[in-house]
Coordinates of C-alpha atoms and ligand atoms in Angstrom, one line a residue:
M13 CA -7.1 8.5 16.9
K14 CA -3.7 7.0 15.9
F15 CA -3.4 4.9 12.7
S16 CA -0.3 3.7 11.0
V17 CA 0.5 1.9 7.8
T18 CA 3.7 0.5 6.4
T19 CA 5.1 -0.8 3.2
P20 CA 7.7 -3.6 3.1
I21 CA 11.2 -2.1 3.2
Y22 CA 12.7 -3.1 -0.1
Y23 CA 15.9 -4.9 -0.9
I24 CA 18.1 -2.7 -2.8
N25 CA 19.8 -5.3 -5.0
G26 CA 18.1 -4.0 -8.1
D27 CA 16.2 -1.0 -9.4
P28 CA 12.6 -0.4 -8.1
H29 CA 9.9 -1.8 -10.3
I30 CA 6.1 -1.7 -10.6
G31 CA 5.7 -4.3 -7.8
H32 CA 7.4 -2.0 -5.3
A33 CA 5.4 1.0 -6.6
Y34 CA 2.2 -1.1 -6.1
A35 CA 2.8 -1.9 -2.4
S36 CA 3.9 1.6 -1.8
V37 CA 0.9 3.3 -3.5
A38 CA -1.5 0.9 -1.7
A39 CA -0.1 2.0 1.7
D40 CA -0.2 5.6 0.5
I41 CA -3.9 5.4 -0.5
I42 CA -4.8 4.0 2.9
A43 CA -2.7 6.7 4.6
R44 CA -4.3 9.5 2.6
F45 CA -7.8 8.2 3.2
K46 CA -7.2 7.9 7.0
R47 CA -5.8 11.4 7.1
L48 CA -8.8 12.8 5.3
D49 CA -11.0 10.9 7.7
G50 CA -9.4 12.7 10.7
F51 CA -6.9 10.1 11.9
N52 CA -3.4 11.0 13.2
V53 CA -1.5 8.9 10.6
H54 CA 2.1 7.6 10.5
F55 CA 3.1 6.1 7.2
C56 CA 6.5 4.6 6.8
T57 CA 8.5 3.0 4.0
G58 CA 12.2 2.4 3.4
T59 CA 15.0 0.1 2.3
D60 CA 16.3 -3.2 3.6
E61 CA 20.1 -3.0 3.2
H62 CA 21.7 -5.9 5.0
G63 CA 22.1 -9.5 4.2
V64 CA 23.9 -11.9 1.8
K65 CA 21.9 -10.8 -1.3
V66 CA 22.8 -7.1 -0.9
A67 CA 26.4 -7.8 0.0
R68 CA 26.8 -10.0 -3.1
S69 CA 25.2 -7.3 -5.3
A70 CA 27.6 -4.7 -4.0
E71 CA 30.5 -7.0 -4.7
K72 CA 29.2 -7.6 -8.2
A73 CA 28.9 -3.8 -8.7
G74 CA 32.5 -3.4 -7.4
L75 CA 31.4 -1.1 -4.6
E76 CA 31.8 -1.1 -0.8
P77 CA 28.4 -2.3 0.6
Q78 CA 27.6 1.0 2.3
K79 CA 28.4 3.0 -0.9
F80 CA 26.2 0.6 -2.9
C81 CA 23.4 1.0 -0.4
D82 CA 23.6 4.8 -0.5
L83 CA 23.3 4.7 -4.3
M84 CA 20.5 2.1 -4.5
S85 CA 18.5 3.4 -1.6
Q86 CA 18.3 6.8 -3.3
K87 CA 16.6 5.1 -6.3
F88 CA 13.8 3.9 -4.0
R89 CA 13.5 7.3 -2.5
D90 CA 13.2 8.7 -6.0
M91 CA 10.6 6.1 -6.8
S92 CA 8.6 7.1 -3.7
A93 CA 8.6 10.7 -4.8
A94 CA 7.7 9.8 -8.4
V95 CA 4.6 7.9 -7.3
N96 CA 3.7 10.7 -4.9
L97 CA 4.0 8.9 -1.6
S98 CA 2.9 10.9 1.4
Y99 CA 5.2 9.0 3.7
D100 CA 6.1 10.4 7.1
D101 CA 9.3 8.4 7.5
F102 CA 11.7 6.6 5.1
I103 CA 13.8 4.1 7.1
R104 CA 17.2 2.8 6.0
T105 CA 18.4 -0.2 7.9
T106 CA 22.0 1.0 7.8
E107 CA 21.1 4.2 9.7
A108 CA 22.4 4.5 13.2
R109 CA 18.9 4.9 14.7
H110 CA 17.9 1.6 13.3
I111 CA 21.0 -0.3 14.3
K112 CA 20.4 0.9 17.9
S113 CA 16.7 -0.1 17.7
A114 CA 17.4 -3.6 16.2
Q115 CA 20.0 -4.2 19.0
A116 CA 17.7 -3.0 21.7
F117 CA 15.0 -5.3 20.2
W118 CA 17.4 -8.3 20.2
K119 CA 18.0 -7.7 23.9
L120 CA 14.3 -8.0 24.7
L121 CA 14.3 -11.4 22.9
E122 CA 17.2 -12.8 24.9
K123 CA 15.2 -15.0 27.2
D124 CA 14.1 -17.0 24.2
V125 CA 17.5 -17.1 22.5
Y126 CA 20.2 -19.8 22.8
K127 CA 23.4 -20.6 21.0
S128 CA 23.8 -23.7 18.9
S129 CA 24.9 -24.5 15.4
Y130 CA 22.9 -24.4 12.1
S131 CA 23.4 -26.7 9.2
G132 CA 21.0 -26.7 6.3
W133 CA 20.0 -25.0 3.0
Y134 CA 19.7 -21.3 2.5
S135 CA 18.3 -19.3 -0.4
A136 CA 20.1 -16.0 -0.6
R137 CA 17.6 -14.6 -3.1
D138 CA 14.7 -15.2 -0.7
E139 CA 17.0 -14.6 2.4
E140 CA 15.3 -17.7 3.8
Y141 CA 16.3 -21.1 5.3
I142 CA 14.8 -23.9 3.3
A143 CA 13.9 -27.2 4.9
E144 CA 15.3 -30.3 3.0
S145 CA 11.7 -31.5 2.6
D146 CA 10.7 -28.2 0.9
L147 CA 13.2 -28.4 -1.9
V148 CA 11.8 -28.7 -5.3
D149 CA 14.3 -30.3 -7.8
G150 CA 17.1 -29.1 -5.5
K151 CA 15.8 -25.5 -5.5
A152 CA 13.8 -23.3 -3.1
P153 CA 10.0 -23.4 -3.7
S154 CA 10.4 -19.9 -5.4
G155 CA 12.8 -21.4 -7.9
A156 CA 15.9 -19.7 -6.4
P157 CA 19.1 -21.7 -6.0
V158 CA 20.1 -22.9 -2.5
E159 CA 23.4 -23.3 -0.8
W160 CA 24.5 -25.4 2.1
M161 CA 25.3 -23.6 5.3
E162 CA 27.0 -24.8 8.5
E163 CA 27.8 -22.3 11.2
E164 CA 27.5 -21.3 14.8
S165 CA 24.2 -19.5 15.2
Y166 CA 21.9 -18.1 17.8
F167 CA 18.4 -19.5 17.7
F168 CA 15.0 -18.1 18.7
R169 CA 12.7 -20.5 20.5
L170 CA 9.9 -20.2 17.9
S171 CA 8.6 -23.6 18.8
A172 CA 7.5 -22.3 22.2
Y173 CA 5.2 -19.8 20.4
Q174 CA 3.2 -22.3 18.3
D175 CA 0.2 -22.5 20.6
K176 CA 0.3 -18.8 21.6
L177 CA 0.2 -17.9 17.9
L178 CA -2.7 -20.2 17.1
E179 CA -4.6 -18.8 20.1
Y180 CA -3.8 -15.2 18.9
Y181 CA -5.1 -15.9 15.3
E182 CA -8.2 -17.5 16.8
K183 CA -8.9 -14.5 19.1
N184 CA -8.0 -11.9 16.4
P185 CA -9.8 -13.2 13.3
D186 CA -8.9 -10.0 11.3
F187 CA -5.2 -10.2 12.1
I188 CA -4.3 -11.8 8.7
A189 CA -6.0 -10.9 5.5
P190 CA -7.2 -11.9 3.0
V191 CA -9.0 -14.9 4.7
S192 CA -7.5 -17.5 2.3
R193 CA -4.0 -16.4 3.3
R194 CA -5.0 -16.5 7.0
N195 CA -5.9 -20.2 6.5
E196 CA -2.6 -20.9 4.9
V197 CA -0.7 -19.4 7.8
I198 CA -2.7 -21.3 10.3
S199 CA -2.0 -24.6 8.5
F200 CA 1.7 -23.7 8.4
V201 CA 1.8 -23.1 12.1
K202 CA -0.3 -26.1 12.9
S203 CA 2.1 -28.3 11.0
G204 CA 4.8 -27.5 13.6
L205 CA 7.2 -24.7 14.2
K206 CA 10.9 -25.2 14.6
D207 CA 13.3 -22.9 16.4
L208 CA 14.7 -20.2 14.0
S209 CA 18.3 -19.4 13.4
I210 CA 18.6 -15.7 13.9
S211 CA 22.3 -14.9 13.5
R212 CA 25.0 -15.5 11.0
S213 CA 28.7 -16.0 11.9
K214 CA 30.3 -16.7 8.6
F215 CA 29.1 -13.4 7.1
S216 CA 29.4 -9.8 8.3
W217 CA 27.1 -7.4 6.4
G218 CA 24.5 -7.1 9.1
V219 CA 23.6 -5.6 12.5
P220 CA 26.1 -6.9 15.1
V221 CA 24.5 -9.0 17.7
P222 CA 25.0 -7.3 21.1
N223 CA 27.7 -9.0 23.2
A224 CA 28.3 -11.7 20.6
D225 CA 31.5 -11.1 18.7
G226 CA 31.4 -12.4 15.2
H227 CA 27.6 -12.7 14.9
V228 CA 25.4 -10.5 12.8
M229 CA 21.6 -10.7 12.9
Y230 CA 19.7 -12.7 10.4
V231 CA 18.5 -10.0 8.0
W232 CA 14.8 -10.6 8.7
V233 CA 15.2 -9.9 12.4
D234 CA 16.9 -6.6 11.5
A235 CA 14.3 -5.9 8.8
L236 CA 11.2 -6.5 10.8
A237 CA 12.5 -4.2 13.6
N238 CA 12.4 -1.3 11.1
Y239 CA 8.7 -0.8 12.1
L240 CA 9.7 -0.2 15.7
T241 CA 12.6 2.1 14.7
S242 CA 10.1 4.2 12.8
F243 CA 7.9 4.6 15.8
G244 CA 10.9 5.9 17.9
F245 CA 11.9 2.6 19.6
P246 CA 13.8 2.2 22.0
E247 CA 13.3 5.7 23.3
K248 CA 9.5 5.5 23.0
D249 CA 7.0 3.0 24.2
V250 CA 5.7 1.8 20.8
S251 CA 3.0 -0.7 21.8
E252 CA 0.1 1.7 21.0
D253 CA 1.6 2.5 17.6
M254 CA 2.0 -1.1 16.8
A255 CA -1.5 -2.0 18.0
N256 CA -2.9 0.5 15.4
C257 CA -0.6 -0.5 12.6
V258 CA -1.5 -2.2 9.3
H259 CA 1.4 -3.8 7.5
I260 CA 1.0 -4.1 3.7
V261 CA 3.2 -6.9 2.4
G262 CA 3.5 -9.1 -0.7
K263 CA 2.1 -12.7 -0.2
E264 CA 5.6 -14.2 -0.4
I265 CA 6.7 -12.5 2.8
L266 CA 3.5 -13.1 4.8
R267 CA 5.0 -15.9 6.9
F268 CA 7.7 -13.6 8.2
H269 CA 5.1 -11.0 9.2
A270 CA 2.4 -13.2 10.4
V271 CA 4.4 -15.9 12.2
Y272 CA 7.9 -14.8 13.1
W273 CA 7.1 -11.1 13.8
P274 CA 4.2 -11.6 16.3
A275 CA 6.3 -14.3 18.0
F276 CA 9.2 -11.9 18.4
L277 CA 6.9 -9.2 19.6
M278 CA 5.2 -11.4 22.1
S279 CA 8.6 -12.4 23.4
A280 CA 9.6 -8.7 23.6
G281 CA 6.4 -7.7 25.4
I282 CA 5.3 -5.4 22.5
S283 CA 1.9 -5.5 21.0
P284 CA 1.6 -7.3 17.6
P285 CA 0.3 -5.1 14.7
K286 CA -3.4 -4.6 14.1
R287 CA -3.4 -6.4 10.8
I288 CA -1.2 -7.8 8.1
F289 CA -2.6 -7.6 4.6
A290 CA -0.9 -9.8 2.0
H291 CA -1.4 -8.5 -1.6
G292 CA -0.8 -10.5 -4.8
W293 CA 1.8 -10.2 -7.5
W294 CA 2.0 -8.4 -10.8
T295 CA 3.2 -10.9 -13.3
C296 CA 4.7 -10.5 -16.7
D297 CA 3.5 -13.3 -19.1
G298 CA 2.4 -15.2 -16.0
Q299 CA 5.7 -15.1 -14.2
K300 CA 6.3 -13.0 -11.0
M301 CA 8.0 -9.7 -11.8
S302 CA 11.3 -9.7 -9.9
K303 CA 14.6 -7.9 -9.8
S304 CA 16.4 -11.2 -9.7
V305 CA 14.6 -12.6 -12.7
G306 CA 14.8 -9.3 -14.6
N307 CA 11.3 -9.3 -16.2
V308 CA 10.2 -6.0 -14.7
V309 CA 8.0 -3.0 -15.7
D310 CA 9.6 0.3 -14.9
P311 CA 7.2 2.7 -13.0
F312 CA 9.1 5.7 -14.2
E313 CA 8.5 4.7 -17.8
I314 CA 4.8 4.1 -17.2
I315 CA 4.4 7.5 -15.5
K316 CA 6.1 9.2 -18.4
K317 CA 3.9 7.5 -20.9
Y318 CA 0.5 7.5 -19.3
G319 CA 0.7 9.9 -16.3
L320 CA 1.1 9.3 -12.6
D321 CA -2.6 9.3 -11.4
Q322 CA -3.4 7.1 -14.4
M323 CA -0.9 4.5 -13.2
R324 CA -2.0 4.8 -9.5
F325 CA -5.6 4.3 -10.6
F326 CA -5.0 1.4 -13.0
L327 CA -3.1 -0.7 -10.4
F328 CA -6.1 -0.8 -8.1
R329 CA -9.0 -0.6 -10.6
E330 CA -7.8 -3.5 -12.7
V331 CA -7.2 -6.2 -10.0
R332 CA -8.8 -7.0 -6.7
F333 CA -6.2 -6.1 -4.0
G334 CA -5.0 -9.4 -2.6
E335 CA -5.1 -11.2 -6.0
D336 CA -2.4 -11.6 -8.8
G337 CA -2.7 -9.7 -12.1
D338 CA -0.8 -9.8 -15.4
F339 CA 0.5 -6.3 -16.3
S340 CA -0.7 -5.2 -19.7
E341 CA -0.3 -1.8 -21.2
E342 CA -3.3 -2.5 -23.4
S343 CA -5.6 -2.8 -20.3
L344 CA -4.0 0.3 -18.8
K345 CA -4.8 2.3 -22.0
N346 CA -8.4 1.0 -21.9
R347 CA -8.9 2.0 -18.3
V348 CA -7.5 5.5 -19.0
L349 CA -9.7 5.9 -22.0
Y350 CA -13.0 4.5 -20.7
D351 CA -12.9 4.9 -16.9
L352 CA -10.9 8.1 -16.6
A353 CA -11.4 10.1 -19.8
N354 CA -14.9 9.0 -20.7
D355 CA -16.6 8.3 -17.4
L356 CA -14.9 10.6 -14.9
G357 CA -13.3 13.3 -17.1
N358 CA -16.3 13.8 -19.3
L359 CA -18.7 14.0 -16.3
V360 CA -16.7 16.7 -14.6
Q361 CA -16.1 18.6 -17.9
R362 CA -19.7 18.4 -19.2
V363 CA -21.2 19.6 -15.9
L364 CA -18.7 22.3 -15.0
A365 CA -18.3 23.6 -18.6
F366 CA -22.0 23.9 -18.8
I367 CA -22.1 26.0 -15.6
Q368 CA -19.3 28.0 -17.0
K369 CA -21.1 28.7 -20.2
R370 CA -23.9 30.2 -18.1
D371 CA -21.5 32.8 -16.6
G372 CA -20.1 30.3 -14.0
N373 CA -22.9 31.2 -11.7
F374 CA -25.7 29.0 -10.4
T375 CA -27.8 29.4 -7.3
T376 CA -27.9 26.4 -5.1
N377 CA -31.4 25.0 -4.8
Y378 CA -32.1 22.2 -2.4
D379 CA -35.8 22.0 -3.3
F380 CA -35.2 18.6 -4.8
S381 CA -37.4 16.3 -6.8
D382 CA -37.1 12.5 -6.1
A383 CA -34.4 12.1 -8.8
E384 CA -32.1 14.8 -7.2
K385 CA -32.8 13.5 -3.8
A386 CA -31.6 10.1 -4.8
L387 CA -28.4 11.3 -6.4
F388 CA -27.7 13.7 -3.5
A389 CA -28.3 10.9 -0.9
N390 CA -26.0 8.5 -2.8
S391 CA -23.3 11.1 -3.1
R392 CA -23.4 11.8 0.6
N393 CA -23.4 8.1 1.3
L394 CA -20.3 7.4 -0.6
L395 CA -18.0 7.8 2.4
N396 CA -20.2 5.5 4.5
K397 CA -19.7 2.9 1.8
T398 CA -16.0 3.3 1.3
R399 CA -14.9 3.6 4.9
P400 CA -15.4 0.0 5.9
L401 CA -13.9 -1.1 2.6
I402 CA -10.7 0.9 3.3
D403 CA -10.6 -0.8 6.7
K404 CA -10.6 -4.1 4.9
Q405 CA -8.0 -2.9 2.5
D406 CA -10.5 -3.5 -0.3
L407 CA -9.1 -0.8 -2.6
N408 CA -10.7 -2.2 -5.7
G409 CA -14.1 -2.2 -3.9
V410 CA -13.7 1.5 -3.1
L411 CA -13.0 2.3 -6.8
N412 CA -16.0 0.2 -7.8
A413 CA -18.2 2.2 -5.4
I414 CA -17.0 5.5 -6.8
W415 CA -17.5 4.4 -10.4
E416 CA -21.0 3.3 -9.6
L417 CA -21.7 6.8 -8.4
I418 CA -20.1 8.2 -11.5
S419 CA -22.2 6.0 -13.8
E420 CA -25.3 7.0 -11.9
T421 CA -24.4 10.6 -12.2
N422 CA -23.8 10.4 -16.0
K423 CA -27.1 8.7 -16.4
F424 CA -28.7 11.5 -14.3
V425 CA -27.3 14.1 -16.7
N426 CA -28.7 12.3 -19.7
D427 CA -32.1 11.9 -18.0
M428 CA -32.4 15.4 -16.7
K429 CA -31.2 17.1 -19.8
P430 CA -30.0 20.3 -18.1
W431 CA -29.5 22.0 -21.5
E432 CA -33.3 21.8 -22.0
L433 CA -34.1 22.9 -18.5
A434 CA -32.0 26.0 -19.2
K435 CA -34.6 27.0 -21.7
T436 CA -37.7 25.9 -19.8
D437 CA -37.2 25.9 -16.0
V438 CA -34.2 27.6 -14.5
T439 CA -35.3 27.0 -10.9
R440 CA -35.4 23.3 -11.5
L441 CA -32.1 23.5 -13.4
N442 CA -30.5 24.9 -10.3
A443 CA -31.7 21.9 -8.2
V444 CA -30.3 19.6 -10.8
L445 CA -26.9 21.4 -10.9
T446 CA -26.8 21.4 -7.1
A447 CA -27.2 17.7 -7.0
L448 CA -24.6 17.3 -9.7
C449 CA -22.0 19.4 -8.0
E450 CA -22.6 17.4 -4.8
S451 CA -21.9 14.2 -6.7
I452 CA -18.8 15.7 -8.3
R453 CA -17.6 16.8 -4.9
S454 CA -18.1 13.4 -3.4
V455 CA -16.4 11.7 -6.3
A456 CA -13.4 14.1 -5.9
F457 CA -13.2 13.1 -2.2
G458 CA -13.5 9.5 -3.2
I459 CA -10.7 9.6 -5.7
A460 CA -8.4 11.9 -3.6
P461 CA -6.5 9.1 -1.9
F462 CA -6.0 7.3 -5.3
M463 CA -5.4 10.3 -7.6
P464 CA -4.4 13.2 -5.4
D465 CA -3.5 15.5 -8.3
T466 CA -6.6 14.9 -10.2
A467 CA -8.8 15.3 -7.1
R468 CA -7.0 18.7 -6.4
K469 CA -8.0 19.9 -9.9
V470 CA -11.6 19.0 -9.3
F471 CA -11.6 20.6 -5.9
D472 CA -10.3 23.8 -7.5
F473 CA -13.0 23.7 -10.2
I474 CA -15.7 23.6 -7.4
N475 CA -13.8 25.9 -4.9
A476 CA -13.5 23.0 -2.4
E477 CA -9.8 22.6 -2.2
G478 CA -8.3 21.7 1.2
K479 CA -11.5 20.4 2.9
S480 CA -11.7 17.3 5.0
F481 CA -14.4 14.6 4.8
A482 CA -16.1 16.2 7.8
E483 CA -16.5 19.4 5.8
I484 CA -18.2 17.5 3.0
E485 CA -21.4 17.9 5.0
E486 CA -21.3 21.7 4.3
N487 CA -23.5 23.0 1.6
F488 CA -22.4 24.9 -1.4
A489 CA -22.6 28.6 -1.0
D490 CA -23.7 30.4 -4.1
Q491 CA -20.6 31.0 -5.9
K492 CA -18.9 31.7 -9.2
L493 CA -17.0 28.6 -10.4
P494 CA -13.7 28.9 -12.3
T495 CA -13.3 27.6 -15.8
P496 CA -12.6 23.8 -15.8
T497 CA -9.8 22.4 -18.0
P498 CA -9.9 18.7 -19.1
L499 CA -8.8 16.3 -16.4
F500 CA -7.4 13.8 -18.8
P501 CA -6.3 14.2 -22.4
K502 CA -8.7 12.8 -25.1
E503 CA -11.8 13.7 -23.2
K504 CA -14.6 15.4 -25.1
A505 CA -17.0 17.7 -23.4
V506 CA -20.5 17.0 -24.7
L507 CA -23.6 18.3 -22.9
Ligands
ME8_627 O1 11.0 -9.0 0.6 N1 4.2 -7.8 -7.7 O2 12.0 -7.0 -0.1 P1 11.7 -7.0 -1.7 C1 3.7 -7.1 -6.6 N2 13.2 -6.7 2.1 N3 4.4 -6.7 -5.6 C2 5.7 -6.9 -5.6 C3 6.3 -7.6 -6.7 C4 5.5 -8.1 -7.8 N4 5.9 -8.7 -8.8 N5 7.7 -7.7 -6.5 C5 7.9 -7.1 -5.3 C6 11.7 -7.9 0.8 N6 6.7 -6.6 -4.8 C7 12.1 -7.6 2.2 C8 10.9 -7.1 3.0 S1 9.9 -6.0 5.2 C9 10.3 -6.0 6.8 C10 11.3 -6.7 4.4 C11 6.5 -5.9 -3.5 O3 12.5 -5.9 -2.3 C12 5.7 -6.7 -2.5 O4 5.1 -5.9 -1.6 O5 11.8 -8.4 -2.2 C13 6.8 -7.5 -1.9 O6 6.5 -8.1 -0.7 C14 7.8 -6.4 -1.7 O7 7.8 -5.7 -2.9 C15 9.2 -7.1 -1.4 O8 10.2 -6.5 -1.9

């Protein structure tokens, strides 16, 4: 079964920050989960390199735009590696394959395109046209400055898609998530869609419009087409890929993805994506972190200070995916100490070090009492709980389910007192340890998409590295387990 997931492609006018890492890691978690669940996954990310904003940043840096793009795009590639993205494709919109794809896409839209002239306000920072009625104190709603623009432009007949879009949202209730955002989009479309200016003629850093000298595409047409490029358009029929595709986007770019994009795709005769999930913002003292504002947290610094898996975990444990959150190192430290070192690290260490102290050998015993039966069943059931949550992009919900199992397991250790059973009833002890190892194995599978390196360590401790979810159903063979080392610094093994 095919499944694909995308990140936004990032503007390269500034260095990557934690907001970009957030969207990228979210898509990565989903991609990794789906791969472990047996899907044929395509995961793409990349950089958005055209438009006024990028051209001006290049000028400010005193570099040719392409040179500037090469330099800055590499920083996003480095960020992708630093946060351990398992991407299948990294798209740059200045690549020849993309220019060809964007131009082929434009040609499919031509029946809905006409030439006219545009006059109105434009926000370069948002790369967005701003209606006079939307100005707030002479600025864009985002607070960005606007400039007056008057030029010859091609327009897309967006107004003709108003009813079709509303019908599409109605028939596909899961197309836009979370629900509150879906309602916002529907109200926006109901309030009336105007035709959209999709080319620029007084500006040249963009994809040339086919057969229209002097026009380059509006950067959002070019940018959205990246998803098609990644699927091999125009050489390949990409409808099936699109139909199974989930776009992860920040809430500020939902309108482009949930209104313009499906309208373009309907016009081009290509299937709209399966779903668009709009996540919230990380703020710094209540203000959106942004390259243009300059109040950003550097993911490279956070990784150096706290560790990669620790950062990946924190971003999705702390805040419900879809909502905003204020970034605080204090909360990050607490999550690492309590959730990771105390709850997870200590569980793994106390159980596996205990087995190790007894020669590393235990004989599996499935002759369970009710307590072991309950823990075993809940461990096996973790995947059934998390699968529908992943399909709703409820990443925080998945972690909550895993941490419920971890708490239950820690309580089971305290109740069963294996150190006492070791003296009184070794047969029973083996049943307790079998249930515990099953729980640890399920937890390792659960955390694998979020914390791939940590999960690999746990798999190594229980000789389960490289197995898929399907193989979780296999029982442990009697085996000698290697010596565990602490998963997180600061943890204490106490059993
Ligand atoms: O909009 N908190 O690129 P962009 C959380 N090129 N996420 C954040 C964030 C924050 N403070 N700041 C950025 C563009 N992001 C276009 C996209 S797609 C065809 C074209 C994340 O560099 C969030 O996912 O402004 C946001 O939508 C994305 O970075 C936009 O990055």
